[in-house]
Each structure stands twice: as C-alpha cells, then as structure tokens.
Amino acid sequence: MKTYLALALGGLGDRAAERDLQAQVLEMRVRTLGPDDPVTLAAMENLASALKGPGDNAVARYLLEQVLEARDRALGPDDQDTLDVKETFALALRELGDYVAARDLLRQVLKARERALGPDHQATLTVKNNLAVVLADLGDRAAARDLQAQVLKARESALGPDHPGTLTAMGNLASTLELLGDYAGASVLEESVLEARKRVLGPDHPDTLVAGNNLATTLVYLGDLADARALQESVLEAQERTLGPDHPATLITRNNLAATLMHLGDLAAARESLESLLEAEERVQGPDHPETLTVMFTLAEALVDLGEAAEAWRLIARALAARESVLGRDHPDTTASRITVAYALCSSGNPVAARDMLEQALEAIDRTEGPVSPNRIDAMVAMAATLGILGEVEGALAEARGALGRGAGRPGDRPGGLRPRALARGEGRLRAGHASAGLGGRGASRVLPENRGGRCPEDPRGPGGAVSG
C-alpha cells in the first residue's frame, strides 16, 4: 500500500514525500525479507526512480548497481528482468552525464533483446528509443532519427495510430527532427499527437497539455511567436486549474511562456514571470535543484538584456557553483553552463576569462563526451569567436574549421536570436530531457515520472515501473 501511495504522491508532484515513503518501504523490505529478495529489489528500484533531487543521481546509481548485481547472480545476465535493470542503470548513467557508458550498455541490452524477443517486440523498441536518446546526446542525431523512425513504424503496425506508445514515439521523432532543423516536419507530427491526445484523452488531460506545450515549442522555432504564446497560455490555464500552480508540469509551462515573452521582446513581463517562477521552484524543488538553476540562468539572461549586469552575474555565479556542486565539474550540463557563461564573459569585455573557461570546458568534454557532442561543437564555436576577439587569428580559424567539420552550422542549429534550450518538452510517463535557456546551456536535464522532454527515454519496466507489493 505504501508503494502505491508513494507513486500517487509522485504523480501529484510531491517528490520529497514520494522519496521518503519509498525509503520507508525499502527499509521494511530489507528487515523482513532480506536484501536479495525480489520484492526488496523492486523496492530498491522504486527508491532509485524516486531520487530526483540535487545529488541524488549518485545514490540512485549505487542502488541500481546493487539491484543489477543481485539480479545477475540470481537470474543470469540475459534474463529479461536483469536486462530491465541494465536499461534503467543506463538511463541513470545518462543522468550522471556518462553518455558513452550509457550508449555502450544500451547497445548490449538491445542485442540481447533482439536475440531473445525479436526486433519488433515492445521491450526491444523501448531500448531502441532509449539508445536514440543517448545518441542524440552524443550528437549523432541522424542515427537517433533513424532508430526513432523504426520505433514509430513498428508501434503503428502493432498498436495502432492512437495508442499512447505510438503517440510517444511520434513525439520523440518530432523532437529529433527539430534538432535536425526540420521544424516543419516536427510540427506536422506534433499536431497529429495533440489532436489524437484530445480525441482519446480529452482537452485537459495532462498528456494532452504536454503535447500542446511541445507544439508551442516548435512554433517558437518556426517564428510563430504569437500562436506559441496563445497555446502556452491556454495550456498554463488548464494546468493551473487541474494540477495546481506548483505542480512540476505547471512550472515547466511557466518557464516556457517566460522564454517566449523574451523572444517577443517583452522583457519586463518575462522578468516578472521568472522571478515569481524562481520563488516557486525554490519552494517546491529546493534552491539547488536543476529545475531551480535552469530558471536562475534564464532570469539572468533577461537581466542582461535589461541592462542589469551586476544582478545577472550574481545569479550566474550562484547557479554555476551550485551546478558544479550538485552534478560535478565534468557533467555535460555543467560544461554547457560554462560554455554559455564564457559567451557572457566575452560579450561583457573579458575574453581572457572566457578563453580560460572554454579551455576547462573542452578538457571536461575530452573526458566525458563524444567527438561530435553538441557541447564540443558549441565550445569550439565559442572558442573561435573568443580567439578572434583576442587577435589569435590562426587559432580562431583552426577552431572554426574543427567545429564545421564536426557539424556546426548544420541544419539543426537554431534560428538566430532563439534560445535553443529554453523550452521544455514532454511525453507521458517517460524519462525525459529538458532544455534550459541560453545562459543555462545545452542539456540541463529534467526527470519526472510523467516526464517531458523531446528526446524521451522510456522506463524499460513499462508505466508501472518496478512496483511490487
């Protein structure tokens, strides 16, 4: 009973209560059943999934390692339950920023799933989707698109066009098309998802509202700011009415609407909205939560645009220090923040400090990310601009050529003036990425049970997760 109550609390947005209750369940299971009992292991997985706060990812990783070792001993490495844990562990590695290890582990799981279940089994398709997410993180967007197109085709054939799994796959493919610069193609898919959600679930269902938010994101990138704002305001009104003003999904929409106001040039309204949102995030999520830091970076950008540089730099320093403390200096989200802070340093007349920060970012990328990761390309572009300002022409040209060789300036780059990571996306009960605003950098991650995020990892255990008893 406590397990289901915990999941219900999580669904209502009370993450702290969910975590605390899952911890109680695990303690009781260990005491009464022992550490290796399957029910205890399920409780351990549930607690790992509930750990969403600052610094929690390392604890979740440790718990999943324990579960994986126990499953491996009891069932063998290719048992389907063991593969479920491996896949969940791979997603935890992604949250920790270890994209290469996550990719390699997901490739192992995919081979085992295909061998045991076949290429079109739903469990196999879930792995394909999750591998596509990590490939996109590593910059291999074309490969991600191809995998997601396979998933969508198989789900349409097996489940039908209106099944939630099919619609999730359609939304995921739309997001990757957006990353590749095909905003028109993305909007067609997202409109189909939204209409199907309305038809099947109703206009005020949380998944319908998420689909509306996703379409609004793409409308921003298409330059249709007025329609994007109107859609976001409609979604926000429904979420506040049905979920409440402090629900995580409501807070996402508030962030997205503020970002759209910034694109529209209404900086005063954006600032007022972001200040209110920051207070809510600090109250609901905590002062060092990734959600809170994302809003802090976005507010700092608005303050820079308003000419309030001193207050902006106070927020930037606080947010960057917190991100390093919570995620670690080498986490891709921390690296992304360093890159965008370097841009701000360069713009404010301090190119030497910008160069130093970019050198730190590139060293971290060498340790943790692939050769064509979005962070690497962004850092090289920023370094080229910075070296050019410093008069180091040969170095600037070398960095520019290197960035072009890795894909900078390709169709996936956002239109000028748009903050590419400002708008969060989401689909159903999935694990998902969130996009943070300009100064927040590329790739600040959001993870919720009903998750959002264009590129959505899926729980290998299905919507119910590891619930047992």
Tab-separated table of C-alpha atoms in Angstrom:
chain	number	residue	atom	x	y	z
A	1	MET	CA	0.000	0.000	0.000
A	2	LYS	CA	2.817	2.424	0.865
A	3	THR	CA	4.408	1.792	-2.542
A	4	TYR	CA	1.267	2.810	-4.405
A	5	LEU	CA	0.748	5.815	-2.126
A	6	ALA	CA	4.317	6.902	-2.871
A	7	LEU	CA	3.705	6.655	-6.626
A	8	ALA	CA	0.497	8.634	-6.246
A	9	LEU	CA	2.355	11.366	-4.346
A	10	GLY	CA	4.964	11.470	-7.102
A	11	GLY	CA	2.255	11.788	-9.722
A	12	LEU	CA	0.844	14.749	-7.805
A	13	GLY	CA	4.256	16.428	-7.840
A	14	ASP	CA	5.268	15.768	-4.208
A	15	ARG	CA	8.686	14.272	-4.979
A	16	ALA	CA	10.069	14.613	-1.459
A	17	ALA	CA	7.150	12.705	0.073
A	18	GLU	CA	7.437	10.029	-2.624
A	19	ARG	CA	11.150	9.579	-1.907
A	20	ASP	CA	10.678	9.412	1.860
A	21	LEU	CA	7.881	6.851	1.596
A	22	GLN	CA	9.847	4.670	-0.832
A	23	ALA	CA	12.785	4.752	1.605
A	24	GLN	CA	10.482	3.527	4.381
A	25	VAL	CA	9.252	0.704	2.168
A	26	LEU	CA	12.815	-0.366	1.326
A	27	GLU	CA	13.872	-0.352	4.976
A	28	MET	CA	10.875	-2.544	5.865
A	29	ARG	CA	11.554	-4.963	2.974
A	30	VAL	CA	15.223	-5.389	3.908
A	31	ARG	CA	14.309	-6.006	7.532
A	32	THR	CA	11.552	-8.563	6.848
A	33	LEU	CA	12.620	-10.251	3.578
A	34	GLY	CA	16.365	-9.728	3.292
A	35	PRO	CA	18.430	-7.717	0.771
A	36	ASP	CA	18.248	-10.140	-2.178
A	37	ASP	CA	14.524	-10.947	-2.160
A	38	PRO	CA	12.867	-9.921	-5.454
A	39	VAL	CA	10.343	-7.748	-3.606
A	40	THR	CA	13.203	-5.965	-1.805
A	41	LEU	CA	14.981	-5.413	-5.103
A	42	ALA	CA	11.795	-3.951	-6.594
A	43	ALA	CA	11.590	-1.564	-3.635
A	44	MET	CA	15.216	-0.597	-4.229
A	45	GLU	CA	14.429	0.188	-7.867
A	46	ASN	CA	11.403	2.253	-6.848
A	47	LEU	CA	13.519	4.317	-4.463
A	48	ALA	CA	16.173	4.829	-7.151
A	49	SER	CA	13.458	6.102	-9.516
A	50	ALA	CA	12.157	8.486	-6.846
A	51	LEU	CA	15.545	10.112	-6.223
A	52	LYS	CA	15.235	13.314	-8.243
A	53	GLY	CA	16.810	15.941	-6.012
A	54	PRO	CA	20.263	17.546	-6.064
A	55	GLY	CA	22.997	14.963	-5.552
A	56	ASP	CA	20.538	12.064	-5.741
A	57	ASN	CA	21.803	10.587	-9.011
A	58	ALA	CA	24.904	9.054	-7.420
A	59	VAL	CA	22.754	7.378	-4.758
A	60	ALA	CA	20.358	6.117	-7.422
A	61	ARG	CA	23.332	4.722	-9.349
A	62	TYR	CA	24.567	2.872	-6.259
A	63	LEU	CA	21.120	1.361	-5.600
A	64	LEU	CA	20.772	0.206	-9.200
A	65	GLU	CA	24.249	-1.339	-9.122
A	66	GLN	CA	23.167	-3.384	-6.102
A	67	VAL	CA	19.978	-4.490	-7.846
A	68	LEU	CA	21.861	-5.394	-11.020
A	69	GLU	CA	24.436	-7.481	-9.154
A	70	ALA	CA	21.682	-9.364	-7.286
A	71	ARG	CA	19.637	-9.970	-10.453
A	72	ASP	CA	22.743	-11.115	-12.289
A	73	ARG	CA	23.581	-13.623	-9.543
A	74	ALA	CA	20.058	-14.988	-9.274
A	75	LEU	CA	18.831	-14.906	-12.873
A	76	GLY	CA	21.815	-14.528	-15.212
A	77	PRO	CA	22.947	-11.619	-17.414
A	78	ASP	CA	20.439	-12.186	-20.244
A	79	ASP	CA	17.309	-12.696	-18.150
A	80	GLN	CA	14.652	-10.155	-19.093
A	81	ASP	CA	14.412	-8.789	-15.530
A	82	THR	CA	18.183	-8.354	-15.453
A	83	LEU	CA	18.029	-6.535	-18.782
A	84	ASP	CA	15.340	-4.239	-17.362
A	85	VAL	CA	17.708	-3.241	-14.570
A	86	LYS	CA	20.609	-2.800	-17.022
A	87	GLU	CA	18.478	-0.476	-19.110
A	88	THR	CA	17.395	1.513	-16.071
A	89	PHE	CA	21.044	1.683	-14.990
A	90	ALA	CA	21.993	3.009	-18.426
A	91	LEU	CA	19.435	5.796	-18.014
A	92	ALA	CA	20.917	6.593	-14.603
A	93	LEU	CA	24.354	6.838	-16.247
A	94	ARG	CA	22.846	9.285	-18.722
A	95	GLU	CA	21.543	11.425	-15.882
A	96	LEU	CA	25.042	11.384	-14.411
A	97	GLY	CA	26.365	12.649	-17.744
A	98	ASP	CA	28.218	9.475	-18.725
A	99	TYR	CA	26.696	9.277	-22.204
A	100	VAL	CA	29.344	6.961	-23.649
A	101	ALA	CA	28.860	4.334	-20.917
A	102	ALA	CA	25.084	4.675	-21.250
A	103	ARG	CA	25.283	4.146	-25.015
A	104	ASP	CA	27.504	1.087	-24.696
A	105	LEU	CA	25.268	-0.527	-22.082
A	106	LEU	CA	22.115	0.149	-24.111
A	107	ARG	CA	23.720	-1.432	-27.167
A	108	GLN	CA	24.362	-4.577	-25.113
A	109	VAL	CA	20.754	-4.629	-23.925
A	110	LEU	CA	19.433	-4.079	-27.451
A	111	LYS	CA	21.390	-7.040	-28.824
A	112	ALA	CA	20.105	-9.275	-26.029
A	113	ARG	CA	16.506	-8.101	-26.516
A	114	GLU	CA	16.633	-8.664	-30.269
A	115	ARG	CA	18.144	-12.095	-29.786
A	116	ALA	CA	15.543	-13.190	-27.234
A	117	LEU	CA	12.406	-11.289	-28.271
A	118	GLY	CA	12.867	-10.158	-31.871
A	119	PRO	CA	13.292	-6.700	-33.404
A	120	ASP	CA	9.658	-5.561	-33.105
A	121	HIS	CA	8.843	-6.611	-29.547
A	122	GLN	CA	7.768	-3.663	-27.420
A	123	ALA	CA	10.636	-4.184	-24.971
A	124	THR	CA	13.094	-4.110	-27.878
A	125	LEU	CA	11.505	-0.932	-29.197
A	126	THR	CA	11.855	0.711	-25.789
A	127	VAL	CA	15.596	0.027	-25.850
A	128	LYS	CA	15.832	1.427	-29.374
A	129	ASN	CA	14.133	4.612	-28.241
A	130	ASN	CA	16.423	4.980	-25.244
A	131	LEU	CA	19.511	4.339	-27.351
A	132	ALA	CA	18.283	7.019	-29.766
A	133	VAL	CA	18.055	9.492	-26.886
A	134	VAL	CA	21.667	8.887	-25.869
A	135	LEU	CA	22.890	9.004	-29.470
A	136	ALA	CA	21.275	12.417	-29.792
A	137	ASP	CA	23.004	13.474	-26.573
A	138	LEU	CA	26.287	12.459	-28.191
A	139	GLY	CA	25.499	14.461	-31.331
A	140	ASP	CA	24.577	11.570	-33.651
A	141	ARG	CA	21.180	12.998	-34.496
A	142	ALA	CA	20.753	11.222	-37.829
A	143	ALA	CA	21.224	7.819	-36.203
A	144	ALA	CA	18.781	8.841	-33.472
A	145	ARG	CA	16.206	9.826	-36.089
A	146	ASP	CA	16.569	6.527	-37.934
A	147	LEU	CA	16.065	4.472	-34.768
A	148	GLN	CA	13.037	6.512	-33.733
A	149	ALA	CA	11.507	6.153	-37.197
A	150	GLN	CA	11.857	2.368	-36.827
A	151	VAL	CA	10.157	2.516	-33.427
A	152	LEU	CA	7.275	4.608	-34.758
A	153	LYS	CA	6.681	2.340	-37.747
A	154	ALA	CA	6.681	-0.801	-35.604
A	155	ARG	CA	4.359	0.685	-32.993
A	156	GLU	CA	1.893	1.978	-35.564
A	157	SER	CA	1.733	-1.500	-37.073
A	158	ALA	CA	1.414	-3.375	-33.778
A	159	LEU	CA	-0.538	-0.953	-31.600
A	160	GLY	CA	-2.429	1.334	-33.944
A	161	PRO	CA	-2.104	5.071	-34.634
A	162	ASP	CA	-3.789	6.322	-31.449
A	163	HIS	CA	-2.089	4.071	-28.891
A	164	PRO	CA	-0.139	6.012	-26.219
A	165	GLY	CA	3.062	4.160	-27.161
A	166	THR	CA	2.648	5.161	-30.798
A	167	LEU	CA	1.993	8.785	-29.882
A	168	THR	CA	5.030	8.821	-27.610
A	169	ALA	CA	7.188	7.505	-30.468
A	170	MET	CA	5.740	10.173	-32.769
A	171	GLY	CA	6.585	12.911	-30.280
A	172	ASN	CA	10.108	11.586	-29.843
A	173	LEU	CA	10.712	11.543	-33.590
A	174	ALA	CA	9.317	15.072	-33.831
A	175	SER	CA	11.848	16.278	-31.298
A	176	THR	CA	14.764	14.741	-33.173
A	177	LEU	CA	13.531	16.278	-36.429
A	178	GLU	CA	13.552	19.581	-34.581
A	179	LEU	CA	17.167	19.002	-33.531
A	180	LEU	CA	17.985	18.355	-37.191
A	181	GLY	CA	16.347	21.641	-38.185
A	182	ASP	CA	13.212	20.133	-39.744
A	183	TYR	CA	10.796	22.297	-37.790
A	184	ALA	CA	8.030	21.947	-40.354
A	185	GLY	CA	8.222	18.157	-40.213
A	186	ALA	CA	8.284	18.264	-36.421
A	187	SER	CA	5.200	20.481	-36.269
A	188	VAL	CA	3.205	18.120	-38.517
A	189	LEU	CA	3.907	15.194	-36.185
A	190	GLU	CA	3.209	17.245	-33.063
A	191	GLU	CA	-0.111	18.480	-34.402
A	192	SER	CA	-1.079	14.844	-35.028
A	193	VAL	CA	-0.085	13.922	-31.467
A	194	LEU	CA	-2.075	16.806	-29.989
A	195	GLU	CA	-5.220	16.003	-31.972
A	196	ALA	CA	-5.020	12.323	-31.029
A	197	ARG	CA	-4.484	13.157	-27.359
A	198	LYS	CA	-7.522	15.442	-27.378
A	199	ARG	CA	-9.626	12.818	-29.118
A	200	VAL	CA	-8.628	9.923	-26.879
A	201	LEU	CA	-7.950	11.585	-23.527
A	202	GLY	CA	-9.790	14.911	-23.639
A	203	PRO	CA	-8.510	18.506	-23.815
A	204	ASP	CA	-7.483	18.824	-20.152
A	205	HIS	CA	-5.671	15.528	-19.659
A	206	PRO	CA	-2.051	16.066	-18.510
A	207	ASP	CA	-0.656	14.239	-21.559
A	208	THR	CA	-2.768	16.407	-23.875
A	209	LEU	CA	-1.447	19.536	-22.198
A	210	VAL	CA	2.144	18.302	-22.535
A	211	ALA	CA	1.525	17.717	-26.245
A	212	GLY	CA	0.250	21.290	-26.540
A	213	ASN	CA	3.372	22.565	-24.804
A	214	ASN	CA	5.562	20.597	-27.200
A	215	LEU	CA	3.806	22.013	-30.251
A	216	ALA	CA	4.203	25.511	-28.835
A	217	THR	CA	7.958	24.898	-28.562
A	218	THR	CA	8.188	24.102	-32.250
A	219	LEU	CA	6.038	27.104	-33.144
A	220	VAL	CA	8.632	29.289	-31.413
A	221	TYR	CA	11.383	27.809	-33.565
A	222	LEU	CA	9.233	28.337	-36.652
A	223	GLY	CA	8.930	32.009	-35.678
A	224	ASP	CA	5.194	31.823	-34.968
A	225	LEU	CA	5.564	33.507	-31.589
A	226	ALA	CA	2.016	34.804	-31.272
A	227	ASP	CA	0.447	31.375	-31.744
A	228	ALA	CA	3.068	29.813	-29.459
A	229	ARG	CA	2.226	32.298	-26.704
A	230	ALA	CA	-1.511	31.760	-27.088
A	231	LEU	CA	-1.092	27.981	-26.897
A	232	GLN	CA	1.180	28.193	-23.849
A	233	GLU	CA	-1.273	30.500	-22.070
A	234	SER	CA	-4.092	28.049	-22.796
A	235	VAL	CA	-2.029	25.103	-21.513
A	236	LEU	CA	-0.991	27.034	-18.401
A	237	GLU	CA	-4.582	27.950	-17.542
A	238	ALA	CA	-5.650	24.307	-17.810
A	239	GLN	CA	-2.675	23.031	-15.794
A	240	GLU	CA	-3.202	25.535	-13.004
A	241	ARG	CA	-6.865	24.555	-12.870
A	242	THR	CA	-6.381	20.774	-12.987
A	243	LEU	CA	-2.903	20.186	-11.488
A	244	GLY	CA	-2.362	23.252	-9.355
A	245	PRO	CA	0.071	26.203	-9.638
A	246	ASP	CA	3.041	24.390	-8.080
A	247	HIS	CA	2.863	21.099	-9.994
A	248	PRO	CA	6.139	20.420	-11.874
A	249	ALA	CA	4.333	20.328	-15.234
A	250	THR	CA	2.765	23.725	-14.499
A	251	LEU	CA	6.158	25.146	-13.599
A	252	ILE	CA	7.567	23.931	-16.925
A	253	THR	CA	4.868	25.774	-18.833
A	254	ARG	CA	5.511	28.928	-16.829
A	255	ASN	CA	9.193	28.664	-17.794
A	256	ASN	CA	8.324	28.168	-21.454
A	257	LEU	CA	5.911	31.083	-21.527
A	258	ALA	CA	8.524	33.350	-19.943
A	259	ALA	CA	11.046	32.266	-22.593
A	260	THR	CA	8.531	33.066	-25.336
A	261	LEU	CA	7.982	36.520	-23.813
A	262	MET	CA	11.744	37.013	-24.049
A	263	HIS	CA	11.653	36.057	-27.728
A	264	LEU	CA	8.820	38.566	-28.201
A	265	GLY	CA	10.920	41.284	-26.560
A	266	ASP	CA	8.611	41.722	-23.571
A	267	LEU	CA	11.497	41.630	-21.117
A	268	ALA	CA	9.675	43.300	-18.241
A	269	ALA	CA	6.880	40.721	-18.295
A	270	ALA	CA	9.417	37.902	-18.699
A	271	ARG	CA	11.385	39.155	-15.700
A	272	GLU	CA	8.296	39.382	-13.507
A	273	SER	CA	7.245	35.872	-14.534
A	274	LEU	CA	10.719	34.403	-13.974
A	275	GLU	CA	11.144	35.995	-10.557
A	276	SER	CA	7.830	34.512	-9.473
A	277	LEU	CA	8.772	31.160	-11.011
A	278	LEU	CA	12.166	31.127	-9.289
A	279	GLU	CA	10.482	31.622	-5.924
A	280	ALA	CA	8.128	28.730	-6.686
A	281	GLU	CA	10.944	26.434	-7.843
A	282	GLU	CA	12.984	27.168	-4.720
A	283	ARG	CA	9.952	26.432	-2.552
A	284	VAL	CA	8.849	23.275	-4.387
A	285	GLN	CA	12.119	21.774	-5.662
A	286	GLY	CA	14.757	23.373	-3.435
A	287	PRO	CA	17.418	26.051	-4.063
A	288	ASP	CA	19.961	23.759	-5.759
A	289	HIS	CA	17.607	21.603	-7.819
A	290	PRO	CA	18.398	21.505	-11.578
A	291	GLU	CA	14.942	22.998	-12.294
A	292	THR	CA	15.672	25.925	-9.994
A	293	LEU	CA	19.097	26.519	-11.527
A	294	THR	CA	17.650	26.481	-15.043
A	295	VAL	CA	15.201	29.234	-14.117
A	296	MET	CA	18.021	31.156	-12.435
A	297	PHE	CA	20.072	31.098	-15.635
A	298	THR	CA	17.049	32.189	-17.683
A	299	LEU	CA	16.342	35.071	-15.314
A	300	ALA	CA	19.999	36.099	-15.520
A	301	GLU	CA	19.712	36.288	-19.288
A	302	ALA	CA	16.643	38.512	-19.015
A	303	LEU	CA	18.518	40.764	-16.590
A	304	VAL	CA	21.450	41.040	-19.001
A	305	ASP	CA	19.048	42.082	-21.760
A	306	LEU	CA	17.532	44.647	-19.358
A	307	GLY	CA	20.981	46.089	-18.632
A	308	GLU	CA	21.173	44.838	-15.029
A	309	ALA	CA	24.508	43.092	-15.408
A	310	ALA	CA	25.532	43.107	-11.734
A	311	GLU	CA	22.446	41.213	-10.557
A	312	ALA	CA	22.710	38.889	-13.561
A	313	TRP	CA	26.302	37.978	-12.698
A	314	ARG	CA	25.335	37.316	-9.073
A	315	LEU	CA	22.753	34.780	-10.252
A	316	ILE	CA	25.132	33.256	-12.806
A	317	ALA	CA	27.893	32.729	-10.243
A	318	ARG	CA	25.475	31.181	-7.761
A	319	ALA	CA	23.881	28.886	-10.346
A	320	LEU	CA	27.155	27.719	-11.883
A	321	ALA	CA	28.655	26.966	-8.458
A	322	ALA	CA	25.539	25.005	-7.490
A	323	ARG	CA	25.558	23.050	-10.738
A	324	GLU	CA	29.204	22.099	-10.216
A	325	SER	CA	28.476	21.082	-6.628
A	326	VAL	CA	25.377	19.040	-7.457
A	327	LEU	CA	26.365	17.453	-10.771
A	328	GLY	CA	30.152	17.596	-10.705
A	329	ARG	CA	32.612	19.616	-12.777
A	330	ASP	CA	32.625	17.156	-15.691
A	331	HIS	CA	28.876	16.658	-16.072
A	332	PRO	CA	27.705	17.766	-19.559
A	333	ASP	CA	25.147	20.143	-18.034
A	334	THR	CA	27.892	21.849	-16.002
A	335	THR	CA	30.046	22.027	-19.111
A	336	ALA	CA	27.168	23.542	-21.077
A	337	SER	CA	26.756	26.192	-18.418
A	338	ARG	CA	30.455	27.035	-18.581
A	339	ILE	CA	30.232	27.487	-22.350
A	340	THR	CA	27.326	29.912	-22.177
A	341	VAL	CA	28.900	31.801	-19.267
A	342	ALA	CA	32.010	32.107	-21.460
A	343	TYR	CA	29.862	33.746	-24.123
A	344	ALA	CA	28.603	36.185	-21.490
A	345	LEU	CA	32.163	36.919	-20.331
A	346	CYS	CA	33.252	37.577	-23.879
A	347	SER	CA	30.250	39.831	-24.524
A	348	SER	CA	30.974	41.816	-21.355
A	349	GLY	CA	34.536	42.557	-22.436
A	350	ASN	CA	36.502	39.807	-20.702
A	351	PRO	CA	37.682	37.467	-23.488
A	352	VAL	CA	40.668	36.193	-21.476
A	353	ALA	CA	38.392	34.826	-18.742
A	354	ALA	CA	36.111	33.438	-21.462
A	355	ARG	CA	39.026	31.593	-23.072
A	356	ASP	CA	40.083	30.113	-19.738
A	357	MET	CA	36.572	28.879	-19.019
A	358	LEU	CA	36.288	27.351	-22.503
A	359	GLU	CA	39.588	25.539	-22.026
A	360	GLN	CA	38.154	23.993	-18.848
A	361	ALA	CA	35.006	23.031	-20.740
A	362	LEU	CA	36.940	21.355	-23.549
A	363	GLU	CA	39.032	19.389	-21.060
A	364	ALA	CA	35.839	18.090	-19.426
A	365	ILE	CA	34.384	17.209	-22.837
A	366	ASP	CA	37.514	15.226	-23.696
A	367	ARG	CA	36.975	13.164	-20.547
A	368	THR	CA	33.242	12.501	-20.766
A	369	GLU	CA	31.709	13.232	-24.181
A	370	GLY	CA	31.981	12.085	-27.758
A	371	PRO	CA	33.831	13.787	-30.614
A	372	VAL	CA	30.688	15.325	-32.128
A	373	SER	CA	28.732	16.049	-28.959
A	374	PRO	CA	26.697	19.282	-29.001
A	375	ASN	CA	28.817	20.643	-26.156
A	376	ARG	CA	32.055	20.119	-28.095
A	377	ILE	CA	30.707	21.915	-31.147
A	378	ASP	CA	29.365	24.790	-29.045
A	379	ALA	CA	32.671	25.103	-27.184
A	380	MET	CA	34.687	25.157	-30.401
A	381	VAL	CA	32.438	27.813	-31.945
A	382	ALA	CA	32.716	29.905	-28.783
A	383	MET	CA	36.496	29.440	-28.680
A	384	ALA	CA	36.817	30.510	-32.315
A	385	ALA	CA	34.900	33.723	-31.582
A	386	THR	CA	36.893	34.383	-28.404
A	387	LEU	CA	40.278	33.818	-30.042
A	388	GLY	CA	39.218	36.097	-32.876
A	389	ILE	CA	38.497	38.889	-30.383
A	390	LEU	CA	41.895	38.284	-28.772
A	391	GLY	CA	43.573	38.619	-32.174
A	392	GLU	CA	44.692	34.986	-32.327
A	393	VAL	CA	43.579	34.584	-35.934
A	394	GLU	CA	45.204	31.249	-36.720
A	395	GLY	CA	43.790	29.660	-33.578
A	396	ALA	CA	40.354	31.080	-34.321
A	397	LEU	CA	40.399	29.681	-37.855
A	398	ALA	CA	41.518	26.265	-36.600
A	399	GLU	CA	38.692	26.118	-34.064
A	400	ALA	CA	36.152	27.276	-36.658
A	401	ARG	CA	37.270	24.626	-39.154
A	402	GLY	CA	37.152	21.979	-36.455
A	403	ALA	CA	33.640	22.986	-35.444
A	404	LEU	CA	32.450	22.923	-39.050
A	405	GLY	CA	33.982	19.500	-39.508
A	406	ARG	CA	32.001	18.214	-36.548
A	407	GLY	CA	28.729	19.698	-37.700
A	408	ALA	CA	28.473	23.311	-36.540
A	409	GLY	CA	26.270	25.388	-38.790
A	410	ARG	CA	24.295	22.322	-39.848
A	411	PRO	CA	20.504	22.363	-40.232
A	412	GLY	CA	19.952	21.518	-36.565
A	413	ASP	CA	21.260	24.875	-35.364
A	414	ARG	CA	18.546	27.183	-34.108
A	415	PRO	CA	17.490	30.338	-35.908
A	416	GLY	CA	19.339	33.441	-34.803
A	417	GLY	CA	18.058	35.003	-31.622
A	418	LEU	CA	16.254	31.941	-30.311
A	419	ARG	CA	17.369	30.466	-27.025
A	420	PRO	CA	17.722	26.848	-28.108
A	421	ARG	CA	17.327	25.246	-24.709
A	422	ALA	CA	14.661	27.486	-23.210
A	423	LEU	CA	11.619	25.348	-23.843
A	424	ALA	CA	10.904	22.091	-22.093
A	425	ARG	CA	9.145	19.227	-23.794
A	426	GLY	CA	7.495	16.084	-22.582
A	427	GLU	CA	5.527	12.924	-23.248
A	428	GLY	CA	3.541	10.721	-20.926
A	429	ARG	CA	5.183	8.539	-18.261
A	430	LEU	CA	8.650	8.776	-19.683
A	431	ARG	CA	12.086	9.823	-18.642
A	432	ALA	CA	12.995	12.929	-20.477
A	433	GLY	CA	15.418	15.750	-21.218
A	434	HIS	CA	14.720	19.353	-20.615
A	435	ALA	CA	16.078	22.325	-22.461
A	436	SER	CA	17.351	25.234	-20.452
A	437	ALA	CA	17.625	28.794	-21.604
A	438	GLY	CA	20.598	30.469	-23.186
A	439	LEU	CA	22.809	31.036	-20.171
A	440	GLY	CA	21.741	27.709	-18.773
A	441	GLY	CA	23.478	25.939	-21.604
A	442	ARG	CA	22.549	22.941	-23.669
A	443	GLY	CA	21.218	19.911	-21.964
A	444	ALA	CA	20.075	20.680	-18.448
A	445	SER	CA	18.083	17.578	-17.662
A	446	ARG	CA	14.674	17.261	-16.126
A	447	VAL	CA	13.403	13.911	-14.968
A	448	LEU	CA	9.907	13.210	-13.703
A	449	PRO	CA	7.722	10.093	-13.667
A	450	GLU	CA	5.344	11.602	-16.201
A	451	ASN	CA	8.345	13.198	-17.774
A	452	ARG	CA	8.797	15.515	-20.525
A	453	GLY	CA	11.413	16.264	-22.986
A	454	GLY	CA	11.584	15.933	-26.686
A	455	ARG	CA	14.017	13.068	-26.550
A	456	CYS	CA	12.284	10.814	-24.051
A	457	PRO	CA	13.906	7.769	-22.550
A	458	GLU	CA	11.280	5.191	-21.606
A	459	ASP	CA	11.104	3.084	-18.475
A	460	PRO	CA	12.054	-0.462	-19.593
A	461	ARG	CA	9.658	-1.853	-16.987
A	462	GLY	CA	6.652	-0.093	-18.516
A	463	PRO	CA	4.425	2.589	-16.977
A	464	GLY	CA	4.227	0.750	-13.656
A	465	GLY	CA	7.955	0.637	-13.153
A	466	ALA	CA	9.278	-1.796	-10.589
A	467	VAL	CA	6.186	-1.641	-8.355
A	468	SER	CA	5.767	-4.780	-6.288
A	469	GLY	CA	3.512	-5.176	-3.316
